[in-house]
């Protein structure tokens, strides 16, 4: 079965703290793609990153970083020195070529609240 | 470049009524997806169009839901008759032609449907 688990329903941090959002995925496929999206209060899902299963290099983009570990089937997202503008719901998603359509399988999302 | 747009942003209807949601994808995007998020749960795939053809409608809940994409441009999702459990946020996403792996899906702001 294919599944994405975001066990953290809601996280609250104080501004400037670092925070890690967990994402654990399940699939038997060897080729797959992982994504993170941010949903600010305005409602749209904003693309953050895409990673394929053959690329285990971690990625850093400004204050954002992603740790992809196939051994633990995890694709965790860390925000360094969090800011109030980071407050949003964050979704992790899995896409499989075998689906034929590359439809996304989403986790339930993690609501991040960054307090000033 | 304009993003994915959805109309209306909110819709409140009585059980048994009909509602039509519209999605305008990013210009030139052949792939169009519909997803739905029921309160607090994961975002779930409904269906996928490639141009005007339905590629995968395995996620459509039942035959009260009808999606169309005439001319391969905008898409409509009609719910007739609406039931209480249809309440949720309906997202539309679009992506370019998928050649090697999935192209990133870009999401609209969603339509929040409330059935009373």
PDB file of N, CA and C in Angstrom, chain B residues 42-111:
ATOM      1  N   UNK B  42      -6.564  13.959   4.940  1.00  0.00           N
ATOM      2  CA  UNK B  42      -5.604  14.211   3.884  1.00  0.00           C
ATOM      3  C   UNK B  42      -6.306  14.691   2.622  1.00  0.00           C
ATOM      4  N   UNK B  43      -5.529  15.327   1.770  1.00  0.00           N
ATOM      5  CA  UNK B  43      -6.028  15.750   0.467  1.00  0.00           C
ATOM      6  C   UNK B  43      -6.057  14.498  -0.413  1.00  0.00           C
ATOM      7  N   UNK B  44      -7.218  14.221  -0.977  1.00  0.00           N
ATOM      8  CA  UNK B  44      -7.364  12.982  -1.762  1.00  0.00           C
ATOM      9  C   UNK B  44      -7.615  13.267  -3.236  1.00  0.00           C
ATOM     10  N   UNK B  45      -7.002  12.485  -4.058  1.00  0.00           N
ATOM     11  CA  UNK B  45      -7.134  12.568  -5.508  1.00  0.00           C
ATOM     12  C   UNK B  45      -8.545  12.208  -5.946  1.00  0.00           C
ATOM     13  N   UNK B  46      -9.087  12.978  -6.875  1.00  0.00           N
ATOM     14  CA  UNK B  46     -10.377  12.667  -7.455  1.00  0.00           C
ATOM     15  C   UNK B  46     -10.223  12.176  -8.897  1.00  0.00           C
ATOM     16  N   UNK B  47      -9.640  13.031  -9.756  1.00  0.00           N
ATOM     17  CA  UNK B  47      -9.440  12.593 -11.130  1.00  0.00           C
ATOM     18  C   UNK B  47      -8.396  13.428 -11.838  1.00  0.00           C
ATOM     19  N   UNK B  48      -8.003  12.932 -13.021  1.00  0.00           N
ATOM     20  CA  UNK B  48      -6.922  13.515 -13.805  1.00  0.00           C
ATOM     21  C   UNK B  48      -7.352  13.584 -15.265  1.00  0.00           C
ATOM     22  N   UNK B  49      -7.193  14.768 -15.835  1.00  0.00           N
ATOM     23  CA  UNK B  49      -7.396  14.975 -17.268  1.00  0.00           C
ATOM     24  C   UNK B  49      -6.047  15.166 -17.954  1.00  0.00           C
ATOM     25  N   UNK B  50      -5.914  14.603 -19.132  1.00  0.00           N
ATOM     26  CA  UNK B  50      -4.851  15.002 -20.040  1.00  0.00           C
ATOM     27  C   UNK B  50      -5.563  15.641 -21.224  1.00  0.00           C
ATOM     28  N   UNK B  51      -5.355  16.910 -21.377  1.00  0.00           N
ATOM     29  CA  UNK B  51      -6.137  17.718 -22.320  1.00  0.00           C
ATOM     30  C   UNK B  51      -7.605  17.495 -22.002  1.00  0.00           C
ATOM     31  N   UNK B  52      -8.401  17.056 -22.971  1.00  0.00           N
ATOM     32  CA  UNK B  52      -9.825  16.908 -22.679  1.00  0.00           C
ATOM     33  C   UNK B  52     -10.209  15.494 -22.260  1.00  0.00           C
ATOM     34  N   UNK B  53      -9.238  14.585 -22.195  1.00  0.00           N
ATOM     35  CA  UNK B  53      -9.539  13.183 -21.888  1.00  0.00           C
ATOM     36  C   UNK B  53      -9.337  12.866 -20.411  1.00  0.00           C
ATOM     37  N   UNK B  54     -10.246  12.086 -19.870  1.00  0.00           N
ATOM     38  CA  UNK B  54     -10.089  11.626 -18.493  1.00  0.00           C
ATOM     39  C   UNK B  54      -9.073  10.488 -18.481  1.00  0.00           C
ATOM     40  N   UNK B  55      -7.978  10.712 -17.803  1.00  0.00           N
ATOM     41  CA  UNK B  55      -6.928   9.706 -17.727  1.00  0.00           C
ATOM     42  C   UNK B  55      -7.170   8.731 -16.576  1.00  0.00           C
ATOM     43  N   UNK B  56      -7.692   9.261 -15.502  1.00  0.00           N
ATOM     44  CA  UNK B  56      -7.888   8.455 -14.296  1.00  0.00           C
ATOM     45  C   UNK B  56      -8.973   9.127 -13.468  1.00  0.00           C
ATOM     46  N   UNK B  57     -10.081   8.426 -13.266  1.00  0.00           N
ATOM     47  CA  UNK B  57     -11.131   8.977 -12.408  1.00  0.00           C
ATOM     48  C   UNK B  57     -11.418   8.034 -11.252  1.00  0.00           C
ATOM     49  N   UNK B  58     -10.404   7.304 -10.843  1.00  0.00           N
ATOM     50  CA  UNK B  58     -10.552   6.302  -9.795  1.00  0.00           C
ATOM     51  C   UNK B  58     -10.897   6.889  -8.437  1.00  0.00           C
ATOM     52  N   UNK B  59     -10.636   8.167  -8.245  1.00  0.00           N
ATOM     53  CA  UNK B  59     -10.895   8.781  -6.953  1.00  0.00           C
ATOM     54  C   UNK B  59     -12.271   9.414  -6.820  1.00  0.00           C
ATOM     55  N   UNK B  60     -13.038   9.425  -7.903  1.00  0.00           N
ATOM     56  CA  UNK B  60     -14.373  10.021  -7.833  1.00  0.00           C
ATOM     57  C   UNK B  60     -15.237   9.193  -6.891  1.00  0.00           C
ATOM     58  N   UNK B  61     -15.885   9.852  -5.921  1.00  0.00           N
ATOM     59  CA  UNK B  61     -16.591   9.114  -4.867  1.00  0.00           C
ATOM     60  C   UNK B  61     -17.777   8.289  -5.383  1.00  0.00           C
ATOM     61  N   UNK B  62     -18.532   8.847  -6.303  1.00  0.00           N
ATOM     62  CA  UNK B  62     -19.728   8.167  -6.799  1.00  0.00           C
ATOM     63  C   UNK B  62     -20.240   8.912  -8.026  1.00  0.00           C
ATOM     64  N   UNK B  63     -21.337   8.436  -8.561  1.00  0.00           N
ATOM     65  CA  UNK B  63     -21.822   9.020  -9.822  1.00  0.00           C
ATOM     66  C   UNK B  63     -22.566  10.339  -9.629  1.00  0.00           C
ATOM     67  N   UNK B  64     -22.552  10.863  -8.439  1.00  0.00           N
ATOM     68  CA  UNK B  64     -23.101  12.219  -8.248  1.00  0.00           C
ATOM     69  C   UNK B  64     -22.077  13.276  -8.670  1.00  0.00           C
ATOM     70  N   UNK B  65     -20.876  12.853  -8.925  1.00  0.00           N
ATOM     71  CA  UNK B  65     -19.804  13.761  -9.321  1.00  0.00           C
ATOM     72  C   UNK B  65     -19.538  13.598 -10.811  1.00  0.00           C
ATOM     73  N   UNK B  66     -19.527  14.734 -11.519  1.00  0.00           N
ATOM     74  CA  UNK B  66     -19.256  14.704 -12.950  1.00  0.00           C
ATOM     75  C   UNK B  66     -18.248  15.789 -13.289  1.00  0.00           C
ATOM     76  N   UNK B  67     -17.146  15.381 -13.886  1.00  0.00           N
ATOM     77  CA  UNK B  67     -16.113  16.350 -14.278  1.00  0.00           C
ATOM     78  C   UNK B  67     -16.014  16.404 -15.785  1.00  0.00           C
ATOM     79  N   UNK B  68     -15.782  17.615 -16.276  1.00  0.00           N
ATOM     80  CA  UNK B  68     -15.606  17.808 -17.709  1.00  0.00           C
ATOM     81  C   UNK B  68     -14.465  18.774 -17.957  1.00  0.00           C
ATOM     82  N   UNK B  69     -13.870  18.625 -19.132  1.00  0.00           N
ATOM     83  CA  UNK B  69     -12.841  19.570 -19.547  1.00  0.00           C
ATOM     84  C   UNK B  69     -12.979  19.749 -21.054  1.00  0.00           C
ATOM     85  N   UNK B  70     -13.924  20.513 -21.424  1.00  0.00           N
ATOM     86  CA  UNK B  70     -14.213  20.733 -22.835  1.00  0.00           C
ATOM     87  C   UNK B  70     -13.101  21.543 -23.486  1.00  0.00           C
ATOM     88  N   UNK B  71     -12.608  21.063 -24.613  1.00  0.00           N
ATOM     89  CA  UNK B  71     -11.583  21.787 -25.342  1.00  0.00           C
ATOM     90  C   UNK B  71     -10.219  21.759 -24.685  1.00  0.00           C
ATOM     91  N   UNK B  72     -10.099  21.010 -23.619  1.00  0.00           N
ATOM     92  CA  UNK B  72      -8.801  20.893 -22.978  1.00  0.00           C
ATOM     93  C   UNK B  72      -8.324  22.135 -22.265  1.00  0.00           C
ATOM     94  N   UNK B  73      -9.256  23.045 -21.964  1.00  0.00           N
ATOM     95  CA  UNK B  73      -8.833  24.250 -21.243  1.00  0.00           C
ATOM     96  C   UNK B  73      -9.322  24.177 -19.807  1.00  0.00           C
ATOM     97  N   UNK B  74     -10.393  24.921 -19.499  1.00  0.00           N
ATOM     98  CA  UNK B  74     -10.870  24.917 -18.123  1.00  0.00           C
ATOM     99  C   UNK B  74     -11.646  23.637 -17.856  1.00  0.00           C
ATOM    100  N   UNK B  75     -11.849  23.365 -16.577  1.00  0.00           N
ATOM    101  CA  UNK B  75     -12.587  22.163 -16.180  1.00  0.00           C
ATOM    102  C   UNK B  75     -13.692  22.551 -15.199  1.00  0.00           C
ATOM    103  N   UNK B  76     -14.747  21.761 -15.218  1.00  0.00           N
ATOM    104  CA  UNK B  76     -15.816  21.931 -14.234  1.00  0.00           C
ATOM    105  C   UNK B  76     -16.028  20.617 -13.502  1.00  0.00           C
ATOM    106  N   UNK B  77     -16.411  20.739 -12.256  1.00  0.00           N
ATOM    107  CA  UNK B  77     -16.750  19.591 -11.428  1.00  0.00           C
ATOM    108  C   UNK B  77     -18.138  19.853 -10.855  1.00  0.00           C
ATOM    109  N   UNK B  78     -19.079  19.037 -11.266  1.00  0.00           N
ATOM    110  CA  UNK B  78     -20.457  19.220 -10.834  1.00  0.00           C
ATOM    111  C   UNK B  78     -20.816  18.155  -9.816  1.00  0.00           C
ATOM    112  N   UNK B  79     -21.494  18.578  -8.770  1.00  0.00           N
ATOM    113  CA  UNK B  79     -21.985  17.654  -7.758  1.00  0.00           C
ATOM    114  C   UNK B  79     -23.512  17.754  -7.775  1.00  0.00           C
ATOM    115  N   UNK B  80     -24.164  16.647  -8.084  1.00  0.00           N
ATOM    116  CA  UNK B  80     -25.611  16.661  -8.237  1.00  0.00           C
ATOM    117  C   UNK B  80     -26.207  15.303  -7.910  1.00  0.00           C
ATOM    118  N   UNK B  81     -27.063  15.181  -6.914  1.00  0.00           N
ATOM    119  CA  UNK B  81     -27.356  16.178  -5.884  1.00  0.00           C
ATOM    120  C   UNK B  81     -26.317  16.126  -4.768  1.00  0.00           C
ATOM    121  N   UNK B  82     -26.069  17.261  -4.169  1.00  0.00           N
ATOM    122  CA  UNK B  82     -25.062  17.329  -3.116  1.00  0.00           C
ATOM    123  C   UNK B  82     -25.567  16.675  -1.832  1.00  0.00           C
ATOM    124  N   UNK B  83     -24.648  16.020  -1.128  1.00  0.00           N
ATOM    125  CA  UNK B  83     -24.925  15.409   0.162  1.00  0.00           C
ATOM    126  C   UNK B  83     -24.022  16.056   1.213  1.00  0.00           C
ATOM    127  N   UNK B  84     -24.374  15.840   2.478  1.00  0.00           N
ATOM    128  CA  UNK B  84     -23.615  16.468   3.565  1.00  0.00           C
ATOM    129  C   UNK B  84     -22.133  16.098   3.512  1.00  0.00           C
ATOM    130  N   UNK B  85     -21.850  14.834   3.169  1.00  0.00           N
ATOM    131  CA  UNK B  85     -20.460  14.358   3.193  1.00  0.00           C
ATOM    132  C   UNK B  85     -19.616  14.919   2.049  1.00  0.00           C
ATOM    133  N   UNK B  86     -20.241  15.666   1.165  1.00  0.00           N
ATOM    134  CA  UNK B  86     -19.489  16.285   0.066  1.00  0.00           C
ATOM    135  C   UNK B  86     -18.795  17.574   0.515  1.00  0.00           C
ATOM    136  N   UNK B  87     -19.106  18.025   1.696  1.00  0.00           N
ATOM    137  CA  UNK B  87     -18.475  19.244   2.207  1.00  0.00           C
ATOM    138  C   UNK B  87     -16.967  19.061   2.304  1.00  0.00           C
ATOM    139  N   UNK B  88     -16.239  20.107   1.948  1.00  0.00           N
ATOM    140  CA  UNK B  88     -14.789  20.046   2.012  1.00  0.00           C
ATOM    141  C   UNK B  88     -14.193  21.111   1.122  1.00  0.00           C
ATOM    142  N   UNK B  89     -12.896  21.059   0.958  1.00  0.00           N
ATOM    143  CA  UNK B  89     -12.220  21.991   0.059  1.00  0.00           C
ATOM    144  C   UNK B  89     -11.792  21.214  -1.181  1.00  0.00           C
ATOM    145  N   UNK B  90     -12.181  21.729  -2.327  1.00  0.00           N
ATOM    146  CA  UNK B  90     -11.868  21.087  -3.605  1.00  0.00           C
ATOM    147  C   UNK B  90     -10.739  21.864  -4.264  1.00  0.00           C
ATOM    148  N   UNK B  91      -9.644  21.169  -4.488  1.00  0.00           N
ATOM    149  CA  UNK B  91      -8.473  21.779  -5.103  1.00  0.00           C
ATOM    150  C   UNK B  91      -8.335  21.323  -6.551  1.00  0.00           C
ATOM    151  N   UNK B  92      -7.863  22.233  -7.356  1.00  0.00           N
ATOM    152  CA  UNK B  92      -7.515  21.914  -8.725  1.00  0.00           C
ATOM    153  C   UNK B  92      -6.014  22.159  -8.874  1.00  0.00           C
ATOM    154  N   UNK B  93      -5.370  21.351  -9.683  1.00  0.00           N
ATOM    155  CA  UNK B  93      -3.943  21.524  -9.937  1.00  0.00           C
ATOM    156  C   UNK B  93      -3.674  21.271 -11.412  1.00  0.00           C
ATOM    157  N   UNK B  94      -2.635  21.894 -11.928  1.00  0.00           N
ATOM    158  CA  UNK B  94      -2.271  21.625 -13.318  1.00  0.00           C
ATOM    159  C   UNK B  94      -0.765  21.445 -13.444  1.00  0.00           C
ATOM    160  N   UNK B  95      -0.371  20.728 -14.478  1.00  0.00           N
ATOM    161  CA  UNK B  95       1.050  20.524 -14.740  1.00  0.00           C
ATOM    162  C   UNK B  95       1.259  20.402 -16.246  1.00  0.00           C
ATOM    163  N   UNK B  96       2.494  20.594 -16.653  1.00  0.00           N
ATOM    164  CA  UNK B  96       2.821  20.476 -18.067  1.00  0.00           C
ATOM    165  C   UNK B  96       2.894  19.006 -18.473  1.00  0.00           C
ATOM    166  N   UNK B  97       3.230  18.793 -19.721  1.00  0.00           N
ATOM    167  CA  UNK B  97       3.344  17.436 -20.244  1.00  0.00           C
ATOM    168  C   UNK B  97       4.385  16.669 -19.445  1.00  0.00           C
ATOM    169  N   UNK B  98       4.059  15.453 -19.095  1.00  0.00           N
ATOM    170  CA  UNK B  98       4.945  14.637 -18.281  1.00  0.00           C
ATOM    171  C   UNK B  98       5.718  13.690 -19.178  1.00  0.00           C
ATOM    172  N   UNK B  99       7.010  13.935 -19.297  1.00  0.00           N
ATOM    173  CA  UNK B  99       7.830  13.125 -20.193  1.00  0.00           C
ATOM    174  C   UNK B  99       8.685  12.152 -19.381  1.00  0.00           C
ATOM    175  N   UNK B 100       9.533  12.708 -18.535  1.00  0.00           N
ATOM    176  CA  UNK B 100      10.364  11.848 -17.668  1.00  0.00           C
ATOM    177  C   UNK B 100      10.041  12.187 -16.239  1.00  0.00           C
ATOM    178  N   UNK B 101       9.149  11.463 -15.688  1.00  0.00           N
ATOM    179  CA  UNK B 101       8.772  11.731 -14.313  1.00  0.00           C
ATOM    180  C   UNK B 101       7.690  12.792 -14.258  1.00  0.00           C
ATOM    181  N   UNK B 102       7.103  12.960 -13.102  1.00  0.00           N
ATOM    182  CA  UNK B 102       5.986  13.903 -12.989  1.00  0.00           C
ATOM    183  C   UNK B 102       6.479  15.340 -13.021  1.00  0.00           C
ATOM    184  N   UNK B 103       5.749  16.153 -13.738  1.00  0.00           N
ATOM    185  CA  UNK B 103       6.021  17.569 -13.643  1.00  0.00           C
ATOM    186  C   UNK B 103       5.326  18.081 -12.393  1.00  0.00           C
ATOM    187  N   UNK B 104       5.863  19.094 -11.805  1.00  0.00           N
ATOM    188  CA  UNK B 104       5.296  19.624 -10.575  1.00  0.00           C
ATOM    189  C   UNK B 104       3.873  20.097 -10.817  1.00  0.00           C
ATOM    190  N   UNK B 105       2.995  19.761  -9.909  1.00  0.00           N
ATOM    191  CA  UNK B 105       1.613  20.227  -9.985  1.00  0.00           C
ATOM    192  C   UNK B 105       1.499  21.564  -9.261  1.00  0.00           C
ATOM    193  N   UNK B 106       0.832  22.500  -9.912  1.00  0.00           N
ATOM    194  CA  UNK B 106       0.595  23.819  -9.327  1.00  0.00           C
ATOM    195  C   UNK B 106      -0.879  23.922  -8.971  1.00  0.00           C
ATOM    196  N   UNK B 107      -1.118  24.294  -7.727  1.00  0.00           N
ATOM    197  CA  UNK B 107      -2.470  24.236  -7.177  1.00  0.00           C
ATOM    198  C   UNK B 107      -3.140  25.598  -7.144  1.00  0.00           C
ATOM    199  N   UNK B 108      -4.452  25.542  -7.263  1.00  0.00           N
ATOM    200  CA  UNK B 108      -5.263  26.724  -7.065  1.00  0.00           C
ATOM    201  C   UNK B 108      -5.587  26.897  -5.586  1.00  0.00           C
ATOM    202  N   UNK B 109      -6.319  27.960  -5.254  1.00  0.00           N
ATOM    203  CA  UNK B 109      -6.624  28.257  -3.850  1.00  0.00           C
ATOM    204  C   UNK B 109      -7.731  27.387  -3.269  1.00  0.00           C
ATOM    205  N   UNK B 110      -8.392  26.618  -4.134  1.00  0.00           N
ATOM    206  CA  UNK B 110      -9.439  25.740  -3.642  1.00  0.00           C
ATOM    207  C   UNK B 110     -10.802  26.402  -3.600  1.00  0.00           C
ATOM    208  N   UNK B 111     -11.833  25.572  -3.634  1.00  0.00           N
ATOM    209  CA  UNK B 111     -13.216  26.008  -3.417  1.00  0.00           C
ATOM    210  C   UNK B 111     -13.710  25.305  -2.163  1.00  0.00           C
TER     211      UNK B 111
END
